[in-house]
């Protein structure tokens, strides 16, 4: 795949019912792909789990589309909705 | 600071993409083909084919790559070329058809689903090339799958060419007849314009204007679902407040288009042209402009109040979008096609929406009477008169208007037509059957309005 323009950060969101091992499961997958977690923001509201992770993929060889596929599958296994997005889309949409 | 966006903002974006159908509707590459002129239609067509393949071979791949990488659906990749009537001036009708087939082959070769530019600009009169091209439209649209055609019959500066309006009624009828076995689908690829724009990325009316550079990339964003959700979340606010909410939403949608446009332009090494801010509905549930109008408080679109609601929506989208992009152009507003918008279809079926109300709504929307199926036995003069009315609205209001009608052969009011895919399906709508024939047969030109004299 073509190299991502300069910055190599991605945003992962996880939504679903809270259960044991969500963060462990996802971070194990990320570690396995040499992806560094920069920031985690996680809350539970009435049993509903919401997490936003900022990750650095500079050291990883995996491309975003493949990672999205892997985490989507993981999400299905754990009954969670997981999305993976390039950070640029958030920057463009919310900042000028 | 690793990342300055708040969690709510992140989740908002994710929701737009996951559940509200936010997408980039089209990346359209405009290509100048003026230098492809040769001695005859065959050789000209071949040169056009080669040039398109040379310029656009990476278009689909780059679009797909960006989609995968950024997780934003990019629904269509398309091509527009210089109006064929200009570069093929002097060729015969048959040669025009040959060029049309080369355009179709080029579209297949590079993998785009539509190619626009089988067009003529005749707002003040016909050149020989214009005449040949217009006569070639029915056969070209019947024997190609991806070629789109448009004819500009009026402008605010030139007035309305009623000779062309009269002829287009017949051309539309003939196009429908030649594709009668497919519910007249040829007409779904044919638009008649007033004040056509040179950088429109949306089909079927896209062409690469003569004032455009060698090649350019125009982006059509979408997102009726996102605006719908924003409106639904605020059922009780005043209209001024609601306009603000729509502006904010349009801004965010447009920024996504701006990002995709810049990346695509860089990767294809083609200058970024414009972003078209149009809210383009699709037959998908929730991706409907009609639903937005209804969620603003109308029982059904078509009810009195629809025009006012649409006017506010259209304006708020422009204001929000204009702030979000360096270059805004194209049509930029809200489209109100019937067959491509499930909410519009429902309103027609419920008897709430008729062609007269749609015409009124086109005074304030971005385009015109779009994708409307009418009875197959509608006389050509009535179709011409509908075109004349739309052209008059565009001419007087200094805006683009268009007509894309499908007189479906063998079908009557209440029957259904199925075009498939993005073109959707629609009930055949009633038209006013009183004859305008004598008016249309007068022909000539309707002079430009007084406010065209603004120099």
Short mmCIF file of C-alpha atoms in Angstrom, two decimals:
data_model
loop_
_atom_site.label_atom_id
_atom_site.label_comp_id
_atom_site.label_asym_id
_atom_site.label_seq_id
_atom_site.Cartn_x
_atom_site.Cartn_y
_atom_site.Cartn_z
CA UNK A 1 0.00 0.00 0.00
CA UNK A 2 1.03 3.59 -0.52
CA UNK A 3 2.64 5.15 2.51
CA UNK A 4 0.39 7.17 4.69
CA UNK A 5 1.15 10.90 4.48
CA UNK A 6 3.74 11.83 7.14
CA UNK A 7 1.84 11.12 10.37
CA UNK A 8 1.22 7.53 11.28
CA UNK A 9 -1.40 7.70 13.95
CA UNK A 10 -4.67 5.86 14.03
CA UNK A 11 -7.73 6.08 16.22
CA UNK A 12 -9.42 2.91 17.41
CA UNK A 13 -12.88 3.06 18.94
CA UNK A 14 -14.50 0.22 20.84
CA UNK A 15 -18.17 0.17 21.79
CA UNK A 16 -20.22 -2.58 23.43
CA UNK A 17 -21.31 -4.25 26.65
CA UNK A 18 -18.64 -4.28 29.31
CA UNK A 19 -16.95 -7.57 30.07
CA UNK A 20 -13.64 -8.92 31.33
CA UNK A 21 -10.66 -8.65 29.04
CA UNK A 22 -11.65 -6.08 26.44
CA UNK A 23 -8.60 -3.88 26.85
CA UNK A 24 -6.34 -6.88 27.37
CA UNK A 25 -7.61 -8.55 24.21
CA UNK A 26 -7.23 -5.51 22.02
CA UNK A 27 -3.91 -4.36 23.36
CA UNK A 28 -2.50 -7.89 22.93
CA UNK A 29 -3.47 -7.75 19.26
CA UNK A 30 -1.88 -4.32 18.89
CA UNK A 31 1.32 -5.41 20.66
CA UNK A 32 1.49 -8.41 18.39
CA UNK A 33 1.50 -6.04 15.38
CA UNK A 34 4.09 -3.70 16.97
CA UNK A 35 1.59 -0.91 17.41
CA UNK A 36 2.26 1.50 20.24
CA UNK A 37 -0.67 2.79 22.30
CA UNK A 38 -0.28 6.55 22.94
CA UNK A 39 -3.50 7.33 24.74
CA UNK A 40 -6.57 5.55 26.04
CA UNK A 41 -9.83 7.19 27.02
CA UNK A 42 -12.29 4.70 28.41
CA UNK A 43 -15.61 5.02 30.23
CA UNK A 44 -18.42 2.74 31.29
CA UNK A 45 -21.89 4.18 31.44
CA UNK A 46 -24.62 1.86 32.72
CA UNK A 47 -22.69 -1.20 31.64
CA UNK A 48 -21.94 0.23 28.22
CA UNK A 49 -18.26 0.26 27.39
CA UNK A 50 -16.76 3.08 25.31
CA UNK A 51 -13.10 3.38 24.51
CA UNK A 52 -11.07 5.61 22.22
CA UNK A 53 -7.43 4.67 21.66
CA UNK A 54 -4.79 6.72 19.91
CA UNK A 55 -2.07 4.52 18.49
CA UNK A 56 1.20 5.01 16.69
CA UNK A 57 1.69 2.60 13.81
CA UNK A 58 5.03 3.96 12.65
CA UNK A 59 6.85 0.86 13.85
CA UNK A 60 4.34 -1.55 12.37
CA UNK A 61 4.36 -3.07 8.93
CA UNK A 62 0.65 -3.79 8.86
CA UNK A 63 -1.56 -1.51 6.76
CA UNK A 64 -4.67 0.10 8.17
CA UNK A 65 -7.08 -1.90 6.04
CA UNK A 66 -5.63 -5.21 7.27
CA UNK A 67 -5.62 -4.05 10.88
CA UNK A 68 -9.23 -2.96 10.48
CA UNK A 69 -10.10 -6.45 9.25
CA UNK A 70 -8.31 -8.15 12.15
CA UNK A 71 -9.90 -5.94 14.80
CA UNK A 72 -13.31 -6.19 13.20
CA UNK A 73 -13.08 -9.97 13.47
CA UNK A 74 -11.88 -9.64 17.04
CA UNK A 75 -14.85 -7.35 17.71
CA UNK A 76 -17.26 -9.94 16.36
CA UNK A 77 -15.71 -12.62 18.57
CA UNK A 78 -16.04 -10.41 21.66
CA UNK A 79 -19.41 -8.90 20.64
CA UNK A 80 -17.99 -5.39 20.34
CA UNK A 81 -18.07 -2.80 17.63
CA UNK A 82 -14.50 -1.84 16.79
CA UNK A 83 -13.50 0.80 14.25
CA UNK A 84 -10.08 1.81 13.00
CA UNK A 85 -9.57 5.21 11.39
CA UNK A 86 -6.66 7.27 10.23
CA UNK A 87 -6.32 10.30 12.50
CA UNK A 88 -6.48 12.75 9.59
CA UNK A 89 -10.21 12.33 9.18
CA UNK A 90 -10.80 13.59 12.73
CA UNK A 91 -8.40 16.47 12.30
CA UNK A 92 -10.04 17.55 9.07
CA UNK A 93 -13.56 17.20 10.37
CA UNK A 94 -13.17 18.94 13.71
CA UNK A 95 -10.31 21.42 13.20
CA UNK A 96 -9.32 23.85 10.51
CA UNK B 1 -0.20 16.29 23.12
CA UNK B 2 -0.59 13.12 21.18
CA UNK B 3 -4.06 13.96 19.92
CA UNK B 4 -6.22 17.02 20.45
CA UNK B 5 -9.63 15.74 19.42
CA UNK B 6 -12.10 15.02 22.18
CA UNK B 7 -13.68 11.66 22.68
CA UNK B 8 -17.12 12.98 21.77
CA UNK B 9 -15.78 14.32 18.51
CA UNK B 10 -14.18 10.99 17.71
CA UNK B 11 -17.39 9.13 18.43
CA UNK B 12 -19.38 11.63 16.37
CA UNK B 13 -17.20 10.98 13.33
CA UNK B 14 -17.36 7.25 13.81
CA UNK B 15 -21.16 7.40 14.06
CA UNK B 16 -21.38 9.41 10.84
CA UNK B 17 -19.38 6.79 9.00
CA UNK B 18 -20.85 3.69 10.63
CA UNK B 19 -24.54 4.43 10.89
CA UNK B 20 -25.35 7.59 8.97
CA UNK B 21 -24.02 6.68 5.53
CA UNK B 22 -21.41 9.42 5.34
CA UNK B 23 -19.53 8.86 2.15
CA UNK B 24 -17.82 10.54 -0.74
CA UNK B 25 -20.33 10.19 -3.51
CA UNK B 26 -17.98 10.68 -6.39
CA UNK B 27 -14.44 11.51 -7.41
CA UNK B 28 -14.76 12.81 -10.93
CA UNK B 29 -11.73 13.40 -13.08
CA UNK B 30 -12.24 16.02 -15.74
CA UNK B 31 -10.11 15.53 -18.83
CA UNK B 32 -9.61 17.95 -21.70
CA UNK B 33 -9.94 16.11 -25.02
CA UNK B 34 -9.63 19.09 -27.35
CA UNK B 35 -6.26 17.80 -28.58
CA UNK B 36 -7.78 14.47 -29.68
CA UNK B 37 -9.31 15.86 -32.84
CA UNK B 38 -8.41 13.88 -35.97
CA UNK B 39 -9.64 13.62 -39.56
CA UNK B 40 -12.65 11.45 -38.81
CA UNK B 41 -14.83 10.15 -35.98
CA UNK B 42 -13.12 6.78 -35.76
CA UNK B 43 -9.62 8.18 -35.35
CA UNK B 44 -10.84 10.95 -33.01
CA UNK B 45 -12.59 8.34 -30.87
CA UNK B 46 -9.45 6.25 -30.74
CA UNK B 47 -7.35 9.22 -29.61
CA UNK B 48 -9.92 10.12 -26.95
CA UNK B 49 -9.84 6.54 -25.72
CA UNK B 50 -6.06 6.59 -25.46
CA UNK B 51 -5.98 9.90 -23.65
CA UNK B 52 -8.60 8.86 -21.11
CA UNK B 53 -6.79 5.60 -20.40
CA UNK B 54 -3.50 7.45 -20.06
CA UNK B 55 -4.90 10.02 -17.61
CA UNK B 56 -7.34 7.94 -15.60
CA UNK B 57 -5.76 4.50 -15.39
CA UNK B 58 -4.98 4.99 -11.69
CA UNK B 59 -8.21 6.78 -10.76
CA UNK B 60 -10.12 3.76 -9.53
CA UNK B 61 -7.12 2.28 -7.75
CA UNK B 62 -6.33 5.52 -5.93
CA UNK B 63 -9.98 5.90 -4.94
CA UNK B 64 -10.08 2.35 -3.61
CA UNK B 65 -6.78 2.81 -1.74
CA UNK B 66 -8.02 5.96 -0.02
CA UNK B 67 -11.25 4.22 0.87
CA UNK B 68 -9.40 1.32 2.50
CA UNK B 69 -6.83 3.46 4.21
CA UNK B 70 -9.14 6.10 5.63
CA UNK B 71 -12.24 3.98 6.06
CA UNK B 72 -14.41 6.41 4.11
CA UNK B 73 -16.56 4.84 1.41
CA UNK B 74 -15.92 6.41 -1.99
CA UNK B 75 -18.92 5.27 -3.93
CA UNK B 76 -18.20 6.33 -7.50
CA UNK B 77 -15.19 7.13 -9.60
CA UNK B 78 -16.11 8.93 -12.77
CA UNK B 79 -14.76 10.85 -15.72
CA UNK B 80 -15.96 13.94 -17.51
CA UNK B 81 -14.60 15.15 -20.83
CA UNK B 82 -14.86 18.30 -22.93
CA UNK B 83 -18.28 18.52 -24.63
CA UNK B 84 -17.98 16.18 -27.60
CA UNK B 85 -19.94 18.51 -29.88
CA UNK B 86 -17.02 20.96 -29.76
CA UNK B 87 -14.17 18.66 -30.62
CA UNK B 88 -16.25 16.63 -33.09
CA UNK B 89 -17.72 19.64 -34.86
CA UNK B 90 -18.23 18.90 -38.53
CA UNK B 91 -18.57 15.14 -38.10
CA UNK B 92 -21.70 13.24 -39.08
CA UNK B 93 -24.28 11.78 -36.72
CA UNK B 94 -22.80 8.32 -37.28
CA UNK B 95 -19.34 9.55 -36.39
CA UNK B 96 -20.72 11.07 -33.17
CA UNK B 97 -22.15 7.66 -32.26
CA UNK B 98 -18.74 6.10 -32.92
CA UNK B 99 -17.10 8.59 -30.54
CA UNK B 100 -19.76 7.79 -27.94
CA UNK B 101 -18.83 4.12 -28.16
CA UNK B 102 -15.15 4.92 -27.68
CA UNK B 103 -16.08 6.88 -24.54
CA UNK B 104 -17.97 3.83 -23.29
CA UNK B 105 -15.00 1.57 -24.00
CA UNK B 106 -12.68 3.98 -22.20
CA UNK B 107 -14.97 3.95 -19.15
CA UNK B 108 -14.91 0.15 -19.11
CA UNK B 109 -11.15 0.11 -19.58
CA UNK B 110 -10.40 2.33 -16.58
CA UNK B 111 -13.26 0.89 -14.50
CA UNK B 112 -15.46 3.94 -13.96
CA UNK B 113 -19.22 3.50 -13.90
CA UNK B 114 -20.14 6.66 -15.80
CA UNK B 115 -18.43 9.02 -18.20
CA UNK B 116 -19.96 12.42 -18.91
CA UNK B 117 -19.40 14.86 -21.72
CA UNK B 118 -21.43 13.57 -24.64
CA UNK B 119 -22.73 17.09 -24.49
CA UNK B 120 -23.63 20.19 -26.43
CA UNK B 121 -23.96 23.80 -25.32
CA UNK B 122 -26.69 25.34 -27.46
CA UNK B 123 -28.17 28.05 -25.26
CA UNK B 124 -28.00 30.60 -28.05
CA UNK B 125 -28.02 28.39 -31.12
CA UNK B 126 -26.63 25.31 -32.82
CA UNK B 127 -23.34 24.75 -34.55
CA UNK B 128 -23.16 21.87 -37.04
CA UNK B 129 -21.46 19.77 -34.42
CA UNK B 130 -24.20 20.52 -31.91
CA UNK B 131 -26.87 19.38 -34.35
CA UNK B 132 -25.08 16.16 -35.18
CA UNK B 133 -24.38 15.38 -31.53
CA UNK B 134 -27.95 15.97 -30.41
CA UNK B 135 -29.27 13.74 -33.17
CA UNK B 136 -26.78 11.08 -32.13
CA UNK B 137 -27.93 11.06 -28.49
CA UNK B 138 -30.71 8.44 -28.71
CA UNK B 139 -28.62 5.83 -30.50
CA UNK B 140 -25.54 6.54 -28.39
CA UNK B 141 -27.39 6.16 -25.10
CA UNK B 142 -29.16 3.04 -26.35
CA UNK B 143 -25.97 1.31 -27.47
CA UNK B 144 -23.66 2.29 -24.61
CA UNK B 145 -23.95 1.58 -20.90
CA UNK B 146 -21.79 4.21 -19.22
CA UNK B 147 -21.96 7.29 -21.41
CA UNK B 148 -23.90 10.27 -20.03
CA UNK B 149 -25.19 13.10 -22.13
CA UNK B 150 -26.24 16.65 -21.39
CA UNK B 151 -27.48 19.57 -23.43
CA UNK B 152 -27.49 23.14 -22.17
CA UNK B 153 -30.47 24.91 -23.73
CA UNK B 154 -30.55 28.16 -21.77
CA UNK B 155 -28.54 30.59 -19.70
CA UNK B 156 -29.37 33.74 -17.80
CA UNK B 157 -27.10 35.66 -20.18
CA UNK B 158 -28.39 34.19 -23.45
CA UNK B 159 -32.03 33.39 -22.78
CA UNK B 160 -33.73 30.13 -23.77
CA UNK B 161 -33.11 28.46 -27.11
CA UNK B 162 -36.65 27.23 -27.76
CA UNK B 163 -35.57 25.44 -30.95
CA UNK B 164 -33.40 23.26 -28.74
CA UNK B 165 -36.12 22.91 -26.11
CA UNK B 166 -38.52 21.74 -28.80
CA UNK B 167 -36.01 19.28 -30.20
CA UNK B 168 -35.02 17.87 -26.80
CA UNK B 169 -38.62 16.80 -26.17
CA UNK B 170 -38.38 14.63 -29.26
CA UNK B 171 -34.86 13.41 -28.44
CA UNK B 172 -35.98 12.31 -24.98
CA UNK B 173 -38.94 10.44 -26.48
CA UNK B 174 -36.72 8.75 -29.04
CA UNK B 175 -34.12 7.82 -26.41
CA UNK B 176 -36.87 6.21 -24.33
CA UNK B 177 -38.19 4.30 -27.33
CA UNK B 178 -34.76 2.94 -28.28
CA UNK B 179 -34.35 1.63 -24.71
CA UNK B 180 -37.99 0.57 -24.33
CA UNK B 181 -36.94 -2.96 -23.32
CA UNK B 182 -35.20 -1.47 -20.26
CA UNK B 183 -37.94 0.96 -19.16
CA UNK B 184 -36.38 3.82 -21.16
CA UNK B 185 -33.18 3.81 -19.11
CA UNK B 186 -31.38 5.81 -21.82
CA UNK B 187 -33.22 8.88 -20.53
CA UNK B 188 -31.73 8.38 -17.06
CA UNK B 189 -28.38 9.26 -18.66
CA UNK B 190 -29.60 12.43 -20.36
CA UNK B 191 -29.93 15.84 -18.72
CA UNK B 192 -31.24 19.07 -20.22
CA UNK B 193 -29.74 22.10 -18.47
CA UNK B 194 -30.17 25.78 -17.98
CA UNK B 195 -26.99 27.49 -16.71
CA UNK B 196 -24.96 24.27 -16.81
CA UNK B 197 -21.77 24.43 -14.75
CA UNK B 198 -18.35 23.46 -16.06
CA UNK B 199 -17.07 21.67 -12.99
CA UNK B 200 -20.03 19.55 -11.89
CA UNK B 201 -18.80 16.16 -10.67
CA UNK B 202 -22.26 14.57 -10.59
CA UNK B 203 -23.77 12.49 -13.36
CA UNK B 204 -25.51 12.53 -15.67
CA UNK B 205 -24.72 16.21 -16.17
CA UNK B 206 -20.94 16.28 -15.74
CA UNK B 207 -18.72 17.61 -18.49
CA UNK B 208 -15.26 19.18 -18.50
CA UNK B 209 -15.85 22.82 -19.36
CA UNK B 210 -13.77 24.72 -21.89
CA UNK B 211 -12.48 27.03 -19.15
CA UNK B 212 -11.10 24.10 -17.17
CA UNK B 213 -7.44 23.02 -17.10
CA UNK B 214 -6.00 20.00 -18.90
CA UNK B 215 -7.18 17.75 -16.12
CA UNK B 216 -8.81 18.31 -12.77
CA UNK B 217 -10.33 16.42 -9.89
CA UNK B 218 -13.78 17.37 -8.63
CA UNK B 219 -15.30 15.82 -5.54
CA UNK B 220 -18.97 15.28 -4.80
CA UNK B 221 -19.62 14.78 -1.11
CA UNK B 222 -22.84 13.44 0.26
CA UNK B 223 -24.38 12.79 3.63
CA UNK B 224 -28.17 13.24 3.78
CA UNK B 225 -28.10 10.62 6.56
CA UNK B 226 -25.79 12.74 8.69
CA UNK B 227 -27.91 15.86 8.28
CA UNK B 228 -31.05 13.81 8.93
CA UNK B 229 -29.67 12.55 12.21
CA UNK B 230 -28.66 16.07 13.28
CA UNK B 231 -32.13 17.41 12.50
CA UNK B 232 -33.86 14.50 14.24
CA UNK B 233 -31.83 15.11 17.38
CA UNK B 234 -33.29 18.61 17.63
CA UNK B 235 -37.05 18.28 17.21
CA UNK B 236 -38.00 21.40 19.14
CA UNK B 237 -35.46 24.09 18.27
CA UNK B 238 -36.39 27.17 16.27
CA UNK B 239 -35.57 27.27 12.57
CA UNK B 240 -32.73 29.75 13.02
CA UNK B 241 -31.12 27.40 15.50
CA UNK B 242 -31.79 24.44 13.23
CA UNK B 243 -30.13 26.23 10.31
CA UNK B 244 -27.06 26.62 12.47
CA UNK B 245 -27.03 22.92 13.32
CA UNK B 246 -27.28 22.05 9.62
CA UNK B 247 -24.43 24.44 8.84
CA UNK B 248 -22.21 22.78 11.42
CA UNK B 249 -23.03 19.37 10.03
CA UNK B 250 -22.46 20.43 6.43
CA UNK B 251 -19.10 21.81 7.48
CA UNK B 252 -18.00 18.45 8.85
CA UNK B 253 -19.25 16.52 5.85
CA UNK B 254 -17.45 18.86 3.49
CA UNK B 255 -14.18 18.67 5.42
CA UNK B 256 -14.15 14.95 4.76
CA UNK B 257 -14.50 15.66 1.05
CA UNK B 258 -11.75 18.26 1.23
CA UNK B 259 -9.42 15.73 2.80
CA UNK B 260 -10.18 13.04 0.24
CA UNK B 261 -9.87 15.56 -2.58
CA UNK B 262 -6.46 16.75 -1.46
CA UNK B 263 -5.11 13.25 -0.97
CA UNK B 264 -6.48 12.00 -4.29
CA UNK B 265 -5.19 15.06 -6.10
CA UNK B 266 -1.71 14.53 -4.69
CA UNK B 267 -1.60 10.85 -5.49
CA UNK B 268 -2.94 11.25 -9.00
CA UNK B 269 -0.88 14.36 -9.60
CA UNK B 270 -3.94 16.13 -10.93
CA UNK B 271 -4.98 19.60 -9.69
CA UNK B 272 -7.79 19.66 -7.17
CA UNK B 273 -10.75 21.42 -8.78
CA UNK B 274 -13.73 21.90 -6.51
CA UNK B 275 -15.90 20.25 -3.92
CA UNK B 276 -19.56 20.04 -4.79
CA UNK B 277 -21.54 20.38 -1.57
CA UNK B 278 -24.64 18.68 -2.86
CA UNK B 279 -26.67 16.48 -0.56
CA UNK B 280 -27.14 13.57 -2.95
CA UNK B 281 -29.62 10.98 -1.75
CA UNK B 282 -29.51 7.28 -2.61
CA UNK B 283 -32.25 4.68 -2.48
CA UNK B 284 -30.74 3.43 0.83
CA UNK B 285 -33.02 3.91 3.83
CA UNK B 286 -32.10 7.04 5.77
CA UNK B 287 -30.04 8.48 2.91
CA UNK B 288 -32.88 10.72 1.87
CA UNK B 289 -33.37 14.46 1.42
CA UNK B 290 -37.13 13.91 1.73
CA UNK B 291 -36.61 12.41 5.18
CA UNK B 292 -34.71 15.54 6.25
CA UNK B 293 -37.57 17.78 5.14
CA UNK B 294 -40.05 15.57 6.95
CA UNK B 295 -37.97 15.53 10.10
CA UNK B 296 -38.02 19.33 9.99
CA UNK B 297 -41.72 18.98 10.71
CA UNK B 298 -43.63 18.18 7.53
CA UNK B 299 -46.00 15.21 7.60
CA UNK B 300 -44.93 14.37 4.06
CA UNK B 301 -42.59 16.02 1.62
CA UNK B 302 -44.81 17.79 -0.90
CA UNK B 303 -46.92 19.34 1.84
CA UNK B 304 -47.18 23.13 1.84
CA UNK B 305 -44.04 24.32 3.55
CA UNK B 306 -41.80 21.92 1.61
CA UNK B 307 -40.34 24.70 -0.52
CA UNK B 308 -39.51 26.83 2.51
CA UNK B 309 -37.96 23.89 4.33
CA UNK B 310 -35.88 22.98 1.28
CA UNK B 311 -34.78 26.59 0.80
CA UNK B 312 -33.47 26.74 4.34
CA UNK B 313 -31.79 23.35 4.09
CA UNK B 314 -30.12 24.23 0.80
CA UNK B 315 -28.83 27.55 2.05
CA UNK B 316 -27.55 26.16 5.34
CA UNK B 317 -25.63 23.45 3.48
CA UNK B 318 -23.98 26.03 1.25
CA UNK B 319 -23.02 28.24 4.18
CA UNK B 320 -21.53 25.40 6.20
CA UNK B 321 -19.82 23.85 3.21
CA UNK B 322 -18.37 27.10 1.90
CA UNK B 323 -16.46 27.54 5.17
CA UNK B 324 -15.04 24.05 4.97
CA UNK B 325 -13.38 23.99 1.59
CA UNK B 326 -10.92 26.17 -0.26
CA UNK B 327 -12.82 25.75 -3.52
CA UNK B 328 -16.52 25.14 -3.71
CA UNK B 329 -18.24 24.72 -7.04
CA UNK B 330 -20.37 22.40 -9.11
CA UNK B 331 -24.03 22.42 -8.20
CA UNK B 332 -23.72 22.57 -4.42
CA UNK B 333 -27.07 22.25 -2.73
CA UNK B 334 -29.64 19.54 -2.13
CA UNK B 335 -30.70 17.22 -4.92
CA UNK B 336 -34.32 16.15 -5.04
CA UNK B 337 -34.40 13.24 -7.47
CA UNK B 338 -37.46 11.06 -7.15
CA UNK B 339 -36.30 7.57 -8.09
CA UNK B 340 -33.08 7.87 -6.08
CA UNK B 341 -34.73 8.94 -2.83
CA UNK B 342 -36.97 6.53 -0.94
CA UNK B 343 -38.66 9.35 0.98
CA UNK B 344 -39.61 11.08 -2.29
CA UNK B 345 -40.95 7.80 -3.66
CA UNK B 346 -43.05 7.24 -0.53
CA UNK B 347 -44.47 10.76 -0.81
CA UNK B 348 -45.43 10.21 -4.46
CA UNK B 349 -47.09 6.90 -3.62
CA UNK B 350 -49.00 8.55 -0.75
CA UNK B 351 -50.27 11.21 -3.18
CA UNK B 352 -48.52 14.00 -1.29
CA UNK B 353 -45.98 14.94 -3.93
CA UNK B 354 -46.72 15.83 -7.54
CA UNK B 355 -44.67 17.18 -10.40
CA UNK B 356 -45.99 20.72 -9.90
CA UNK B 357 -44.75 20.80 -6.30
CA UNK B 358 -41.44 19.36 -7.38
CA UNK B 359 -41.16 22.16 -9.92
CA UNK B 360 -41.76 24.72 -7.18
CA UNK B 361 -39.10 23.07 -5.03
CA UNK B 362 -36.59 23.28 -7.88
CA UNK B 363 -36.73 27.07 -7.55
CA UNK B 364 -34.74 26.70 -4.34
CA UNK B 365 -32.88 23.39 -4.66
CA UNK B 366 -29.62 22.86 -6.46
CA UNK B 367 -30.84 21.34 -9.66
CA UNK B 368 -34.22 20.46 -11.03
CA UNK B 369 -36.77 17.87 -12.03
CA UNK B 370 -34.60 14.84 -11.63
CA UNK B 371 -35.21 11.16 -12.30
CA UNK B 372 -38.94 11.48 -12.71
CA UNK B 373 -40.78 8.74 -14.58
CA UNK B 374 -43.75 9.95 -16.60
CA UNK B 375 -46.22 8.05 -18.83
CA UNK B 376 -44.71 6.71 -22.05
CA UNK B 377 -47.42 8.27 -24.18
CA UNK B 378 -46.64 11.82 -22.97
CA UNK B 379 -46.35 13.95 -26.14
CA UNK B 380 -42.93 15.42 -26.94
CA UNK B 381 -44.40 18.93 -26.69
CA UNK B 382 -45.33 18.40 -23.05
CA UNK B 383 -41.80 17.22 -22.27
CA UNK B 384 -40.45 20.29 -24.08
CA UNK B 385 -42.79 22.51 -22.10
CA UNK B 386 -41.61 21.00 -18.81
CA UNK B 387 -38.04 21.73 -19.95
CA UNK B 388 -39.04 25.29 -20.87
CA UNK B 389 -40.56 25.86 -17.43
CA UNK B 390 -37.45 24.61 -15.67
CA UNK B 391 -35.19 26.64 -17.97
CA UNK B 392 -37.25 29.73 -17.20
CA UNK B 393 -36.84 29.16 -13.47
CA UNK B 394 -33.09 28.81 -13.91
CA UNK B 395 -32.76 31.75 -16.26
CA UNK B 396 -34.71 34.18 -14.11
CA UNK B 397 -33.21 33.04 -10.81
CA UNK B 398 -29.63 32.88 -12.13
CA UNK B 399 -29.27 29.28 -11.03
CA UNK B 400 -28.67 25.92 -12.59
CA UNK B 401 -31.80 23.95 -13.35
CA UNK B 402 -32.09 20.65 -15.13
CA UNK B 403 -34.61 18.15 -16.37
CA UNK B 404 -34.07 14.42 -16.37
CA UNK B 405 -37.40 12.83 -17.26
CA UNK B 406 -38.05 9.28 -18.30
CA UNK B 407 -41.17 8.82 -20.44
CA UNK B 408 -41.38 5.09 -19.80
CA UNK B 409 -42.61 3.27 -22.91
CA UNK B 410 -45.83 1.35 -22.34
CA UNK B 411 -46.25 2.48 -18.74
CA UNK B 412 -49.05 4.53 -17.23
CA UNK B 413 -49.52 6.62 -14.10
CA UNK B 414 -49.09 4.42 -11.02
CA UNK B 415 -47.01 1.74 -12.78
CA UNK B 416 -43.51 1.13 -11.45
CA UNK B 417 -40.16 1.32 -13.16
CA UNK B 418 -36.98 -0.31 -11.96
CA UNK B 419 -33.63 1.12 -13.09
CA UNK B 420 -31.50 -0.65 -10.53
CA UNK B 421 -28.51 0.46 -8.48
CA UNK B 422 -28.05 4.14 -7.72
CA UNK B 423 -30.70 5.07 -10.29
CA UNK B 424 -33.33 3.38 -8.12
CA UNK B 425 -36.97 2.74 -8.86
CA UNK B 426 -39.98 4.99 -9.15
CA UNK B 427 -43.71 5.21 -9.68
CA UNK B 428 -44.81 6.79 -12.97
CA UNK B 429 -46.07 10.30 -12.16
CA UNK B 430 -48.94 12.22 -13.67
CA UNK B 431 -48.24 15.24 -15.86
CA UNK B 432 -50.65 18.01 -16.78
CA UNK B 433 -52.10 16.82 -20.09
CA UNK B 434 -53.31 20.16 -21.44
CA UNK B 435 -51.43 20.79 -24.64
CA UNK B 436 -48.66 23.40 -24.84
CA UNK B 437 -47.97 22.30 -28.44
CA UNK B 438 -48.69 25.61 -30.13
CA UNK B 439 -46.45 27.49 -27.71
CA UNK B 440 -43.59 25.04 -28.16
CA UNK B 441 -43.87 25.01 -31.97
CA UNK B 442 -43.39 28.76 -32.14
CA UNK B 443 -39.70 28.05 -31.49
CA UNK B 444 -37.17 30.89 -31.64
CA UNK B 445 -35.48 32.31 -28.57
CA UNK B 446 -36.88 33.60 -25.33
CA UNK B 447 -34.74 36.70 -24.76
CA UNK B 448 -32.44 36.97 -21.78
CA UNK B 449 -34.04 38.69 -18.80
CA UNK B 450 -33.40 42.33 -17.98
CA UNK B 451 -31.16 41.47 -15.05
CA UNK B 452 -28.73 39.75 -17.42
CA UNK B 453 -27.72 43.26 -18.47
CA UNK B 454 -25.45 43.78 -15.51
CA UNK B 455 -22.33 45.12 -17.16
#
